[in-house]
Structure formats: C-alpha cells, structure tokens
Short mmCIF file of C-alpha atoms and ligand atoms in Angstrom, two decimals:
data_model
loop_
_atom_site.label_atom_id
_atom_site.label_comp_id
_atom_site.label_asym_id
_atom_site.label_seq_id
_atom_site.Cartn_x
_atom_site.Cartn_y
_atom_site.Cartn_z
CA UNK N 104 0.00 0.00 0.00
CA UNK N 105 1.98 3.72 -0.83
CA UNK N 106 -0.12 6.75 0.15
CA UNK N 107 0.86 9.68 -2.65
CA UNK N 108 0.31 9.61 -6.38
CA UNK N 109 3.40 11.82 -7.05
CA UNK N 110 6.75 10.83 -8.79
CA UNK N 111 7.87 9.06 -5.63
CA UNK N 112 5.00 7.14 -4.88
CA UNK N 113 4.68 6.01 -8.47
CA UNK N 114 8.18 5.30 -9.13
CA UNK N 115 7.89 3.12 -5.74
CA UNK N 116 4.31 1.46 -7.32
CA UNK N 117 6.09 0.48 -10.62
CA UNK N 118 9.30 -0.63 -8.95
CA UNK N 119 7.07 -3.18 -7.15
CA UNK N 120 4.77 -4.06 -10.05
CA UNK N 121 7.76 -4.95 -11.85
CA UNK N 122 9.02 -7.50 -9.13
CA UNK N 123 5.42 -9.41 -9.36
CA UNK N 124 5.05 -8.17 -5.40
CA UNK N 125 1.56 -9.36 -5.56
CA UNK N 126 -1.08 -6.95 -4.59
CA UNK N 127 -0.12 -3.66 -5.08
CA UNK N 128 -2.58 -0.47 -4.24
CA UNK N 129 -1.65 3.33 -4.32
CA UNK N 130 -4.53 6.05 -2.95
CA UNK N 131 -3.80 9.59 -4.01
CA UNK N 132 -6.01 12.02 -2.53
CA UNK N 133 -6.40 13.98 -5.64
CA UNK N 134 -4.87 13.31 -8.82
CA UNK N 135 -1.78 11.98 -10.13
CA UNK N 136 0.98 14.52 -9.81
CA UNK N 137 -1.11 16.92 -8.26
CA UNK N 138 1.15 17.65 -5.09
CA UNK N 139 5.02 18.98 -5.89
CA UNK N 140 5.53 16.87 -8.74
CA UNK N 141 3.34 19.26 -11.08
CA UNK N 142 5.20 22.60 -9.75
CA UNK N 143 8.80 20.94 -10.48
CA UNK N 144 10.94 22.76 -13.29
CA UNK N 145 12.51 18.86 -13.84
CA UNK N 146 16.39 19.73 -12.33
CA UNK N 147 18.76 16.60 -12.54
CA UNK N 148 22.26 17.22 -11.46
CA UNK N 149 25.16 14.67 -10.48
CA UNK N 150 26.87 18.02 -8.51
CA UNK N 151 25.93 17.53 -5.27
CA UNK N 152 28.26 17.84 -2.26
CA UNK N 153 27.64 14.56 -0.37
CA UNK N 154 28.25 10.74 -1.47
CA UNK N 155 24.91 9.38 -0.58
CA UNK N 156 23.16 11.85 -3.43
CA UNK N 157 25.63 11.73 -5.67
CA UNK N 158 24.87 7.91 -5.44
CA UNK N 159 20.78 8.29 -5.89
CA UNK N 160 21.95 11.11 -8.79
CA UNK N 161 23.71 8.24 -10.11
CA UNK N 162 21.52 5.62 -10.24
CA UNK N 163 18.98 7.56 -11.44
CA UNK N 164 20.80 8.69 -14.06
CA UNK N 165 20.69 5.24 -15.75
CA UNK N 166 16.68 4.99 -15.46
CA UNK N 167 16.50 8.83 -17.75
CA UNK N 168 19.17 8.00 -19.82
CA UNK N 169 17.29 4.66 -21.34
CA UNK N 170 13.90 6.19 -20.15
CA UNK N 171 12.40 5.92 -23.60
CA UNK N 172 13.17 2.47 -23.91
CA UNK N 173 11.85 1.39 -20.65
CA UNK N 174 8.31 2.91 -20.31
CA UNK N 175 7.91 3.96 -24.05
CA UNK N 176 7.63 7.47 -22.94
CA UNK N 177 10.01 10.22 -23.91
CA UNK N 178 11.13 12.18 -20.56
CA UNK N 179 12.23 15.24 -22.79
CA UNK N 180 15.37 14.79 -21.10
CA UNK N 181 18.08 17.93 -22.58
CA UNK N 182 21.15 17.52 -20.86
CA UNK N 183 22.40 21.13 -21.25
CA UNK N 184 24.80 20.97 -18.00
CA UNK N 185 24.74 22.88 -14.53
CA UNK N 186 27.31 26.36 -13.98
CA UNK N 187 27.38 26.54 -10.47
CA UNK N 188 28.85 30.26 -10.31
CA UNK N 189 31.23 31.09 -7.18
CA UNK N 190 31.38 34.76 -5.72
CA UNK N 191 32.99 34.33 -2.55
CA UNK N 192 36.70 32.58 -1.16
CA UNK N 193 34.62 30.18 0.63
CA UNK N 194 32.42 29.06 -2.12
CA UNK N 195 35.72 28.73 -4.22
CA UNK N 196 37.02 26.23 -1.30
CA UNK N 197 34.17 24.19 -1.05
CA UNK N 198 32.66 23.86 -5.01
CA UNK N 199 36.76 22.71 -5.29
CA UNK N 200 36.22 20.45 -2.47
CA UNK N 201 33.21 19.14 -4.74
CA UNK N 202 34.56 18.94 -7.52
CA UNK N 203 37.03 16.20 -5.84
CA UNK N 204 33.71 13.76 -4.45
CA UNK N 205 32.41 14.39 -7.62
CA UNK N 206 35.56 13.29 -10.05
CA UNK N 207 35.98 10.29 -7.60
CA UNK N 208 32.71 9.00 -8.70
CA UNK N 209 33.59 9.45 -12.36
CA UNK N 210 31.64 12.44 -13.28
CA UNK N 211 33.19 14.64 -15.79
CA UNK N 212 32.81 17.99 -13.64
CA UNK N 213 35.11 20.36 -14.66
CA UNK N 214 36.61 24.00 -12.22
CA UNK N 215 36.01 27.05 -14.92
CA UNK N 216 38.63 30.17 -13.88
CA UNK N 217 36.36 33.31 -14.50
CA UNK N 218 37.85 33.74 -18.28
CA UNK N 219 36.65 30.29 -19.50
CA UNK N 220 33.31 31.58 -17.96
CA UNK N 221 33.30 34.87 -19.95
CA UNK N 222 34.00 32.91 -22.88
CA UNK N 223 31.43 30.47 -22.94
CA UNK N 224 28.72 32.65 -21.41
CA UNK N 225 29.25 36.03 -23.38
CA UNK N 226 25.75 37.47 -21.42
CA UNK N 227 26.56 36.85 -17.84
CA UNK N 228 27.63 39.83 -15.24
CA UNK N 229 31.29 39.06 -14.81
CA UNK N 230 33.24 41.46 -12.08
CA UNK N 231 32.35 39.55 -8.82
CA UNK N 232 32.60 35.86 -10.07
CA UNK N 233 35.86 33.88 -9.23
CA UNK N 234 35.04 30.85 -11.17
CA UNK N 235 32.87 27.73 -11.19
CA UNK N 236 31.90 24.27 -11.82
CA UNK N 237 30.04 22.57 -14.81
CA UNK N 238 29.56 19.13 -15.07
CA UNK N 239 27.57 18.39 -18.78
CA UNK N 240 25.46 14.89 -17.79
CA UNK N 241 23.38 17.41 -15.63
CA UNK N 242 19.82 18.83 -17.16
CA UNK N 243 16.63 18.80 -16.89
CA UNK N 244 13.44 16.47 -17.78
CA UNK N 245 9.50 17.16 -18.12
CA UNK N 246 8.31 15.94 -14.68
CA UNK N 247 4.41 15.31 -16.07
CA UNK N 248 6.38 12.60 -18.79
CA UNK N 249 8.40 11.27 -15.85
CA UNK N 250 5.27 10.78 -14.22
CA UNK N 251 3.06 9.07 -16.69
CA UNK N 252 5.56 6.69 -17.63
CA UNK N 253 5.66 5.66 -14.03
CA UNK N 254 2.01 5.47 -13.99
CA UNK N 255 1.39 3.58 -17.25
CA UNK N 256 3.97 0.99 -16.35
CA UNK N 257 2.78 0.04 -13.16
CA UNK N 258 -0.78 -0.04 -14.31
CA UNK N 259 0.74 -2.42 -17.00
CA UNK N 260 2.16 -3.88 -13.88
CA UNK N 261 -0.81 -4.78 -12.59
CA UNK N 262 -0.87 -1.67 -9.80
CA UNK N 263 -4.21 -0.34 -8.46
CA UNK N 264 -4.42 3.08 -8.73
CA UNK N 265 -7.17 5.16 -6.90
CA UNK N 266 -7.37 9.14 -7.22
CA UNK N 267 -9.82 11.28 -5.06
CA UNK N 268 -8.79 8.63 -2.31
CA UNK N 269 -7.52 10.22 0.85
CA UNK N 270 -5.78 8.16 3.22
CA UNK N 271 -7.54 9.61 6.96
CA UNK N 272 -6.28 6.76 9.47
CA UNK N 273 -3.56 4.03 9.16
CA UNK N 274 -4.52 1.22 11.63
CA UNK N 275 -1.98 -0.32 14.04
CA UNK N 276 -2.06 -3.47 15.96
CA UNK N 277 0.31 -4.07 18.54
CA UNK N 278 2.75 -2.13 16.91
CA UNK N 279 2.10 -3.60 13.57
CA UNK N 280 0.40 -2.06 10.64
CA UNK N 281 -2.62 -3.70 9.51
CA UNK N 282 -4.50 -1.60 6.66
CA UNK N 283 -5.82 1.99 5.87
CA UNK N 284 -9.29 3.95 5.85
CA UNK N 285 -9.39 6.38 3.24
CA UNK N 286 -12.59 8.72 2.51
CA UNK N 287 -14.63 6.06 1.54
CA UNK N 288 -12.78 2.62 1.60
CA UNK N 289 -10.61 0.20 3.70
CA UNK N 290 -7.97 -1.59 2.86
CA UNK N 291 -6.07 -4.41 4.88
CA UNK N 292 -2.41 -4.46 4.32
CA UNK N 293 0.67 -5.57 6.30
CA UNK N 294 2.95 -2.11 4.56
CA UNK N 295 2.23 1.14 4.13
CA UNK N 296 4.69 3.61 2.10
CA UNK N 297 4.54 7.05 2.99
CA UNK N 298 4.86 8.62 0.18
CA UNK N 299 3.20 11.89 0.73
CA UNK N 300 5.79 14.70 -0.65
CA UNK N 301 5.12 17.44 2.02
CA UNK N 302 1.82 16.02 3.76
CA UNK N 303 4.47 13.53 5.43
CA UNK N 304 4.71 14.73 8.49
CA UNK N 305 0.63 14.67 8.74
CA UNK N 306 0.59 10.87 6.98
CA UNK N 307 3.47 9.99 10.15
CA UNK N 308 0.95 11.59 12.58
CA UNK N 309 -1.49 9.09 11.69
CA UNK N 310 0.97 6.32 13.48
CA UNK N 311 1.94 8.84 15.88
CA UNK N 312 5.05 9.47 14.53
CA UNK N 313 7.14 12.38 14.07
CA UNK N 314 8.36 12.64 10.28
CA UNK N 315 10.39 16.07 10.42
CA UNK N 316 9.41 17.18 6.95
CA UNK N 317 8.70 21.02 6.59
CA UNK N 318 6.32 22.25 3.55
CA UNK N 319 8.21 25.29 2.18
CA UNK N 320 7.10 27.75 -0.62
CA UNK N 321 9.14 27.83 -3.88
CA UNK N 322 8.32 30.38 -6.72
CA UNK N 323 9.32 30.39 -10.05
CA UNK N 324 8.70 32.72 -13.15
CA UNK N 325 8.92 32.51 -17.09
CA UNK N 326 9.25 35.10 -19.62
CA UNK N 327 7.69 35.53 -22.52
CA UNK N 328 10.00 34.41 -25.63
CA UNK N 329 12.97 36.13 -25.67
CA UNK N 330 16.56 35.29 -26.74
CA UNK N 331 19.99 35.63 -25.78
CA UNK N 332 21.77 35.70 -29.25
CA UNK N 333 20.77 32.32 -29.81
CA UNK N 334 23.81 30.86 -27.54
CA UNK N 335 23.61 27.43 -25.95
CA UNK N 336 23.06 28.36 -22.47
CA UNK N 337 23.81 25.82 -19.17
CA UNK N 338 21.01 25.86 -15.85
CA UNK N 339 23.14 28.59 -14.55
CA UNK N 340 22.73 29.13 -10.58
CA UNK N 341 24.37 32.08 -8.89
CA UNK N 342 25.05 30.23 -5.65
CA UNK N 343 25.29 33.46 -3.72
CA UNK N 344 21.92 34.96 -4.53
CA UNK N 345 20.61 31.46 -4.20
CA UNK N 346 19.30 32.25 -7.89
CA UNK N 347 19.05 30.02 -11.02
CA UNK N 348 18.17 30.25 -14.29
CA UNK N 349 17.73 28.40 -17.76
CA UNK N 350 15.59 28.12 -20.94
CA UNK N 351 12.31 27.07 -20.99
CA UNK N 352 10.85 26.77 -24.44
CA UNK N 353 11.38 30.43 -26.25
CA UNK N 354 11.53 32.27 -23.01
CA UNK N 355 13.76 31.68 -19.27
CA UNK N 356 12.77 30.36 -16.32
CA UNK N 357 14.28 32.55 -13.48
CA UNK N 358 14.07 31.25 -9.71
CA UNK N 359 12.09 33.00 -7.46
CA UNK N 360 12.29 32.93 -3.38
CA UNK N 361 11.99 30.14 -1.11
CA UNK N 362 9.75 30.74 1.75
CA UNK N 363 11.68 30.85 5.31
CA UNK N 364 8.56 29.65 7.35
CA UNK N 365 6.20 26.45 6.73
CA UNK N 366 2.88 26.35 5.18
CA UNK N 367 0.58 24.70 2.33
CA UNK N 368 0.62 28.51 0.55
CA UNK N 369 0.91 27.57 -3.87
CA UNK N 370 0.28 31.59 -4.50
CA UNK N 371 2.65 33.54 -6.30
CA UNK N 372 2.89 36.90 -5.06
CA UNK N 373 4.67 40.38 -6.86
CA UNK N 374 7.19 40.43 -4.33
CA UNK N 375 8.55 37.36 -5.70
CA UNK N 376 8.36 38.10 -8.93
CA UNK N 377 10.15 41.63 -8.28
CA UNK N 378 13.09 39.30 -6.26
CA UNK N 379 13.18 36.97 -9.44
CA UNK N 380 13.87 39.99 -11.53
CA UNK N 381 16.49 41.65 -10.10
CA UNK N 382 18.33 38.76 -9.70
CA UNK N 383 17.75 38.07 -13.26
CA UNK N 384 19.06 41.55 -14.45
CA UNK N 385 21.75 41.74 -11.54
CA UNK N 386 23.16 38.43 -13.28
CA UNK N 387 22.20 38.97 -16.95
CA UNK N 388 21.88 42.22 -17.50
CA UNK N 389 20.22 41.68 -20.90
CA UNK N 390 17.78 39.84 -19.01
CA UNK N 391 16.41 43.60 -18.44
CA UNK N 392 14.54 43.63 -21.33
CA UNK N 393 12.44 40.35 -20.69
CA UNK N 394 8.88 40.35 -19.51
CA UNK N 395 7.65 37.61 -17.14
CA UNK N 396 4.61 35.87 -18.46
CA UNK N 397 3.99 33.42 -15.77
CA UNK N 398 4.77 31.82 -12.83
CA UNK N 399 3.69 29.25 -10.17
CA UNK N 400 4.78 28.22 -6.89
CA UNK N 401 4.86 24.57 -5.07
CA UNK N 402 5.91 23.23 -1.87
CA UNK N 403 9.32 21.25 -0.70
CA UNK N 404 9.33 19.21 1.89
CA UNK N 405 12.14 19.86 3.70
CA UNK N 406 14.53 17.84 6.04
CA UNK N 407 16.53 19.40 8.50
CA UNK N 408 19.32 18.11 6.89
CA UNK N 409 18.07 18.47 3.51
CA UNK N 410 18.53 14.98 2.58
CA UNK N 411 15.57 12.45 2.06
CA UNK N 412 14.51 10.43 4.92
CA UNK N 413 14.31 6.44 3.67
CA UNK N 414 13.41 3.29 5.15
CA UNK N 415 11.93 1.87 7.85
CA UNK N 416 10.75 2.74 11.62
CA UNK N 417 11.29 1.50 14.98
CA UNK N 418 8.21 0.37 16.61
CA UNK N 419 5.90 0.47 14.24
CA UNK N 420 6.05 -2.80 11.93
CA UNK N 421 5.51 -1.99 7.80
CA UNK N 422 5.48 1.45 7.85
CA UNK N 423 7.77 2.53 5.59
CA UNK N 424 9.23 6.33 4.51
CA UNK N 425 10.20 7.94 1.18
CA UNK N 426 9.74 11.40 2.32
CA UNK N 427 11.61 14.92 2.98
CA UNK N 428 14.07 15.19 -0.54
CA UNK N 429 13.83 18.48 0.49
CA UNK N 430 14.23 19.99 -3.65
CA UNK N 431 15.43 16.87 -5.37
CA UNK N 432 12.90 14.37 -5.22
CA UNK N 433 12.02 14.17 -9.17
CA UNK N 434 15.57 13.77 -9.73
CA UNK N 435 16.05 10.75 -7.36
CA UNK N 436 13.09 9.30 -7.89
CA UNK N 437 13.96 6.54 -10.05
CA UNK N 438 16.55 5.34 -7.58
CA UNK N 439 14.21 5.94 -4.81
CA UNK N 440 11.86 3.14 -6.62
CA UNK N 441 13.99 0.55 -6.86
CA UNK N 442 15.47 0.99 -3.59
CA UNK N 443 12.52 1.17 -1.44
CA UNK N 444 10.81 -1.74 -3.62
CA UNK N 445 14.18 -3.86 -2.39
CA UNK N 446 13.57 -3.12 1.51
CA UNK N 447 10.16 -4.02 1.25
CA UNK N 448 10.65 -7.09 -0.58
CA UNK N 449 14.37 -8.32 0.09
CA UNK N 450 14.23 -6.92 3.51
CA UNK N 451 17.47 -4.55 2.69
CA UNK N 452 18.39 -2.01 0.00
CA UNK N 453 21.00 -3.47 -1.69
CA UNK N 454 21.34 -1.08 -4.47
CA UNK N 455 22.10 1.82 -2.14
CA UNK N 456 22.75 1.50 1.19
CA UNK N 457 20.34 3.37 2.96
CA UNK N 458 20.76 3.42 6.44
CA UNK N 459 22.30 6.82 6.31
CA UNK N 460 19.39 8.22 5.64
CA UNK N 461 16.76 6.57 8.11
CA UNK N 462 14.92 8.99 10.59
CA UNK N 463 16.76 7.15 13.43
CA UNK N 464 19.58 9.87 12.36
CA UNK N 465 17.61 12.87 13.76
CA UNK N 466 17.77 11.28 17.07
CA UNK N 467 21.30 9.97 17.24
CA UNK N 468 22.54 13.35 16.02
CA UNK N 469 24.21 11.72 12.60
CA UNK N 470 22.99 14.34 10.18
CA UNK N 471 23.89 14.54 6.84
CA UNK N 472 25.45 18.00 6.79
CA UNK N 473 26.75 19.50 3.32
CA UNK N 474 29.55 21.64 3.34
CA UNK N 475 27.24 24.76 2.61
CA UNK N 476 23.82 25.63 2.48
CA UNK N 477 22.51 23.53 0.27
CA UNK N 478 21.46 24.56 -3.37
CA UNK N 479 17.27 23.63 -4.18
CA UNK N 480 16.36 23.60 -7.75
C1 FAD F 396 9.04 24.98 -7.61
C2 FAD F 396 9.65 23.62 -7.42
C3 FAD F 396 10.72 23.23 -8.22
C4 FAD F 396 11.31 21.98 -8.05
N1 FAD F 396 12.34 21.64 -8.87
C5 FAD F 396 12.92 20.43 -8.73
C6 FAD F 396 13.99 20.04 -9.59
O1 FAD F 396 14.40 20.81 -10.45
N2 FAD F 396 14.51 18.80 -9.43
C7 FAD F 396 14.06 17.93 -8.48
O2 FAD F 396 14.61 16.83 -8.36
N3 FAD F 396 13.06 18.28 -7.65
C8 FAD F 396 12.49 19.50 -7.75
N4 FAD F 396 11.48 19.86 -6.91
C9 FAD F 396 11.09 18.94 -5.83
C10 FAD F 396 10.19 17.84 -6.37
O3 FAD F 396 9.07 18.43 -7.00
C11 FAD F 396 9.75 16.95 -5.22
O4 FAD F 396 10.89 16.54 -4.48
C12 FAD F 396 9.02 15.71 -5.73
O5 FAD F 396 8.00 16.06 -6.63
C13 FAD F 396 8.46 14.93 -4.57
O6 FAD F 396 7.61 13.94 -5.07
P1 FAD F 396 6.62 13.21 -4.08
O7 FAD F 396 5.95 12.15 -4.88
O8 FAD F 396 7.33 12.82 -2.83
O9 FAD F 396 5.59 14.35 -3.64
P2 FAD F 396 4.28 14.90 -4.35
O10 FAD F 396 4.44 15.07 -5.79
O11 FAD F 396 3.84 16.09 -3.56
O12 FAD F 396 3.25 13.73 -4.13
C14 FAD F 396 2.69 13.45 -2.86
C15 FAD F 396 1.24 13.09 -3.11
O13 FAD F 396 0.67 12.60 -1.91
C16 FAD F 396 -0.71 12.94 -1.93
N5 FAD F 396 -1.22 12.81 -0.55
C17 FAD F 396 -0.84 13.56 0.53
N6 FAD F 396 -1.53 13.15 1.61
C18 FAD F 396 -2.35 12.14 1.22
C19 FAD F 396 -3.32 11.34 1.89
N7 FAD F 396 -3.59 11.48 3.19
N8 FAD F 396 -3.96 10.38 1.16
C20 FAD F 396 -3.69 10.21 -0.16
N9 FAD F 396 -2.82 10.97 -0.84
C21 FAD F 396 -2.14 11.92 -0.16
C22 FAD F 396 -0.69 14.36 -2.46
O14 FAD F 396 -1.95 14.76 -2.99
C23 FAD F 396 0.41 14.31 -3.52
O15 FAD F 396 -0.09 14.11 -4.83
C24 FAD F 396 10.84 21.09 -7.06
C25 FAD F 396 9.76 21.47 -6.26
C26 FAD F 396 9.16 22.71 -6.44
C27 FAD F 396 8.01 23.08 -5.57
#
C-alpha cells in the first residue's frame, strides 16, 4: 500500500509491479501529480556535495538515460549541463572540495577560472565571479512525462491506482500495521509507504510518529520568448543569490524565493516576482529587457538536513518512509523506486545502502550536513 500519487510514490508502485510483489494499491487524494511533482521545473544534477546523493543522482541517471526504452515514454530529457557560479573565497574552497567527491565518482565535472566563464557565457555579469563548476550529464526532464511513464507501467504492472482517495487513518495493531481507511474505503495491508511529498509529516501523525518534513514555498517565473543571441546556455545558478536560471521553451525560467517559514501557501505573489527579476538583471543584465509571463509556486518538503529520509521505523512494523528530498525528489526518484521496492521485498536495500538516511539519524545526532547551504532547484 503507498499513500501519494506523485513521482515518488509512483516510481515506488512500478518498482514493485515490476518484481510481481503481488497486490499492489496506491490512494492519491487527488490526482496523479497533483502535489510537488506538477510545480517541479525537472532539475537533474550529479553536482551535489555529499556521497549518498551523488549515489541516488547516479543511479537515477541510468533509469532517464534509457527512459524511452523502458516505459515507451520520452522524458524530454536535454542535458544542457549545470554552472554553479562562485562569488565568494569560501564558495571557491568548497565547489573545489566538490569537484574532488564528484571526479571520484567518475563524473566529468570540470573547475572554470572566471575567463573560460566569460567565454562560454558572453551574457553573464562578470566582475564579482571567481570561477565555477560545470559538469555536462546534468539537465533537466518534463516531470508530467516522468510521471506518466511511471504510472502507465505500473498499471501495465498490474498496480491499483485510486485518485480522489484520501488516506484519513492508518490502523496499528500491537505495533504492527494492519490496513488503511481512506474517505470512503478500507484496505487491509501488512505495509504502508509514505509517500506523501510534504503532507508527510501529517501521513506519520497518523501512526503517531514524528516525520520532520517542513512544507516550504518555492516560486518560479517565465518570460515571454525572448533570446539571448541564440547561444547554448547551461542551468546557470548564482550560488550566492541562491538564484538560477535556464531556458524554458522560447523564453527563461528565473528562480524565485523560497519561503523561510512552513505552510501549504501555492500563490505567487509580486514580491517574488520583483526578487526573481532583479536577480535576473543583476546576473544577466540583458535579461532587463524580458517580460515575465507566468509563474507558479509549489511546496518542498524539507529535512533538516536536507537529505531524504528512507526506510523503515522502529516500533511500528511496515510502515515505511520515502519522504523529505527536500528539492530533489524528481531527480532521485527513479533510484528511490527501486530501492525502497528492495527493503520491502528483500528486507534490505542493496542497491544503495540506505541506512544513512533513516529517521533514526535525527535522534542519534548523525545528520547529513553539506559543506554549505545547500542549493534547491
Ligand atoms: C518549484 C519547485 C521546483 C522543483 N524543482 C525540482 C527540480 O528541479 N529537481 C528535483 O529533483 N526536484 C524539484 N522539486 C522537488 C520535487 O518536486 C519533489 O521533491 C518531488 O516532486 C516529490 O515527489 P513526491 O511524490 O514525494 O511528492 P508529491 O508530488 O507532492 O506527491 C505526494 C502526493 O501525496 C498525496 N497525498 C498527501 N496526503 C495524502 C493522503 N492522506 N492520502 C492520499 N494521498 C495523499 C498528495 O496529494 C500528492 O499528490 C521542485 C519542487 C518545487 C516546488
């Protein structure tokens, strides 16, 4: 049984399906995708500054790369590279400290002094950057094509799939999970997956549990078409400013803030968009003459390390977590699948080890700390 129709839960579904787990049921309260999955801009990177998501970036990689061929679905996947842009000594230090992790893992990330920079990105404001990293198997993919080839493969799987089906209790007997009631159903079952994206923390309330997973506002914009002398352009994120940008169809898609304080809120507001602009212009000063046509805002579902918390729970039997990615859960999601799919049925996660990332962590004081504050699509 998985509770959330998103990217995770279905990755988690088809992962199953395709081991012949036997009865398989997801409930989504809404529809498919409807939670963060649908407000994603797609962001897969292998730059990250810790082993264990460098790993999921890793394995995943393999699922989008041969996407098409798996689930007959073309993920739109455009692998036009990540600039990570340094403006500080200490941001130097540690994207070189990256860079290191990174190479040891066989990624092909290179260090860019500020000229090669200039040189390859003619439009960007130059006098305060002191170099970067850009590592070319990083992109971006169309999370909605992501999604339904999840979904059409484990209904080909033989998955149940229920939408407008919202899970209210999760019944425990003696510290053993025996089913769920949704709005209008029960359903007996020995595992339940949380896969709730930023409800988690109310789905682990329903076992009396405390899943630390914070629901924060992201905003993004889009201009209307509008060119930059037709160069090839990277996801460019000015680390500093906590700002990113790339192409999206004719136009840009420019980053907007991310809230500081929890809530459900999906508005967009003119403050935002103001922020989003300046950065924009402060960055790429041609940038100035742009007009944003759109935006839209979703939630993460933060950690308080910012790393996902996986796997199982002490004292209560079958329930399972695939929750807080805090920013990178489309991007992990295919390893997430298979991983969570092998703890459930081979009692272990033997493609990852994932012990590193159970809640127990929070507790014990083992956190997963990056070197900096960490970078959210
Ligand atoms: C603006 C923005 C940009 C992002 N960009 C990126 C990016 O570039 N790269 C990247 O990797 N990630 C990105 N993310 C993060 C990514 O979207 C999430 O990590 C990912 O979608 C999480 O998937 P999920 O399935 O866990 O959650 P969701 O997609 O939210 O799915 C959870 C589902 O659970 C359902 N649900 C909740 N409670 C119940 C209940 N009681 N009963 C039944 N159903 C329930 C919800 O309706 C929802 O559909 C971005 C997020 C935002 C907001």
């Amino acid at each position: 049984m998985i509770i959330g129709g998103g990217v995770i839960g279905l990755s988690i579904a088809y992962h199953l399906g395709q081991r012949k787990a036997g009865k398989v049921v997801l409930l989504e309260k809404g529809q498919l995708g409807e939670g963060s999955t649908s407000r994603c801009v797609g962001g897969i990177r292998m730059q990250f500054s810790t082993e264990i998501n460098i790993r999921f970036s890793l394995e995943s990689l393999k699922t989008f790369d041969h996407f098409q061929e798996e689930f007959g679905v073309n993920p739109e996947f455009r692998k036009i590279g990540y600039l990570f842009l340094a403006t500080t000594e200490q941001e130097v230090e540690t994207f070189k400290g990256n860079v290191i992790l990174q190479r040891r893992f066989g990624i092909p990330v290179e260090w860019l002094d500020p000229d090669e920079i200039r040189r390859r990105c003619p439009y960007l404001r130059m006098d305060d950057i002191l170099g970067g990293t850009f590592c070319a198997w990083d992109g971006y993919a169309g999370p909605s094509e992501v999604l339904s080839g999840f979904s059409i493969a484990a209904k080909r799987a033989g998955v149940m799939i229920y939408e407008g089906a919202e899970v209210k209790e999760i019944e425990v007997n003696q510290g053993k999970i025996t089913g769920v009631r949704t709005n209008g159903e029960e359903f007996s079952s020995p595992v339940v997956v949380n896969a709730g994206g930023p409800y988690a923390s109310l789905i682990g309330e329903m076992v009396n549990l405390h899943v630390p997973v914070k629901p924060l506002r992201r905003q993004v914009f889009v201009t209307a078409p509008f060119d930059l002398a037709g160069q090839s352009i990277p996801l460019t994120i000015d680390f500093h400013r906590g700002w990113y940008f790339r192409r999206e169809v004719d136009g840009f898609l420019l980053s907007g803030p991310l809230d500081k304080e929890p809530s459900f809120n999906t508005t967009t507001d003119y403050e935002a968009m103001v922020e989003a602009s300046e950065n924009a212009i402060y960055r790429v000063p041609a940038l100035e003459k742009a007009r944003i046509a759109r935006g839209w805002a979703g939630l993460y579902e933060i950690s308080p390390d910012n790393h996902a918390i996986l796997g199982k729970v002490p004292g209560v039997e079958g329930f399972i977590l695939a929750n807080g990615f805090s920013g990178h859960g489309f991007q992990h999601s295919p390893a997430v699948g298979k991983v969570i799919s092998e703890l459930i049925l081979d009692g272990k996660a033997t493609t990852i080890d994932i012990s590193p990332l159970s809640i127990e962590r929070f507790e014990k004081g083992e956190l997963l700390l990056e070197p900096m504050t960490a970078f959210k699509e």
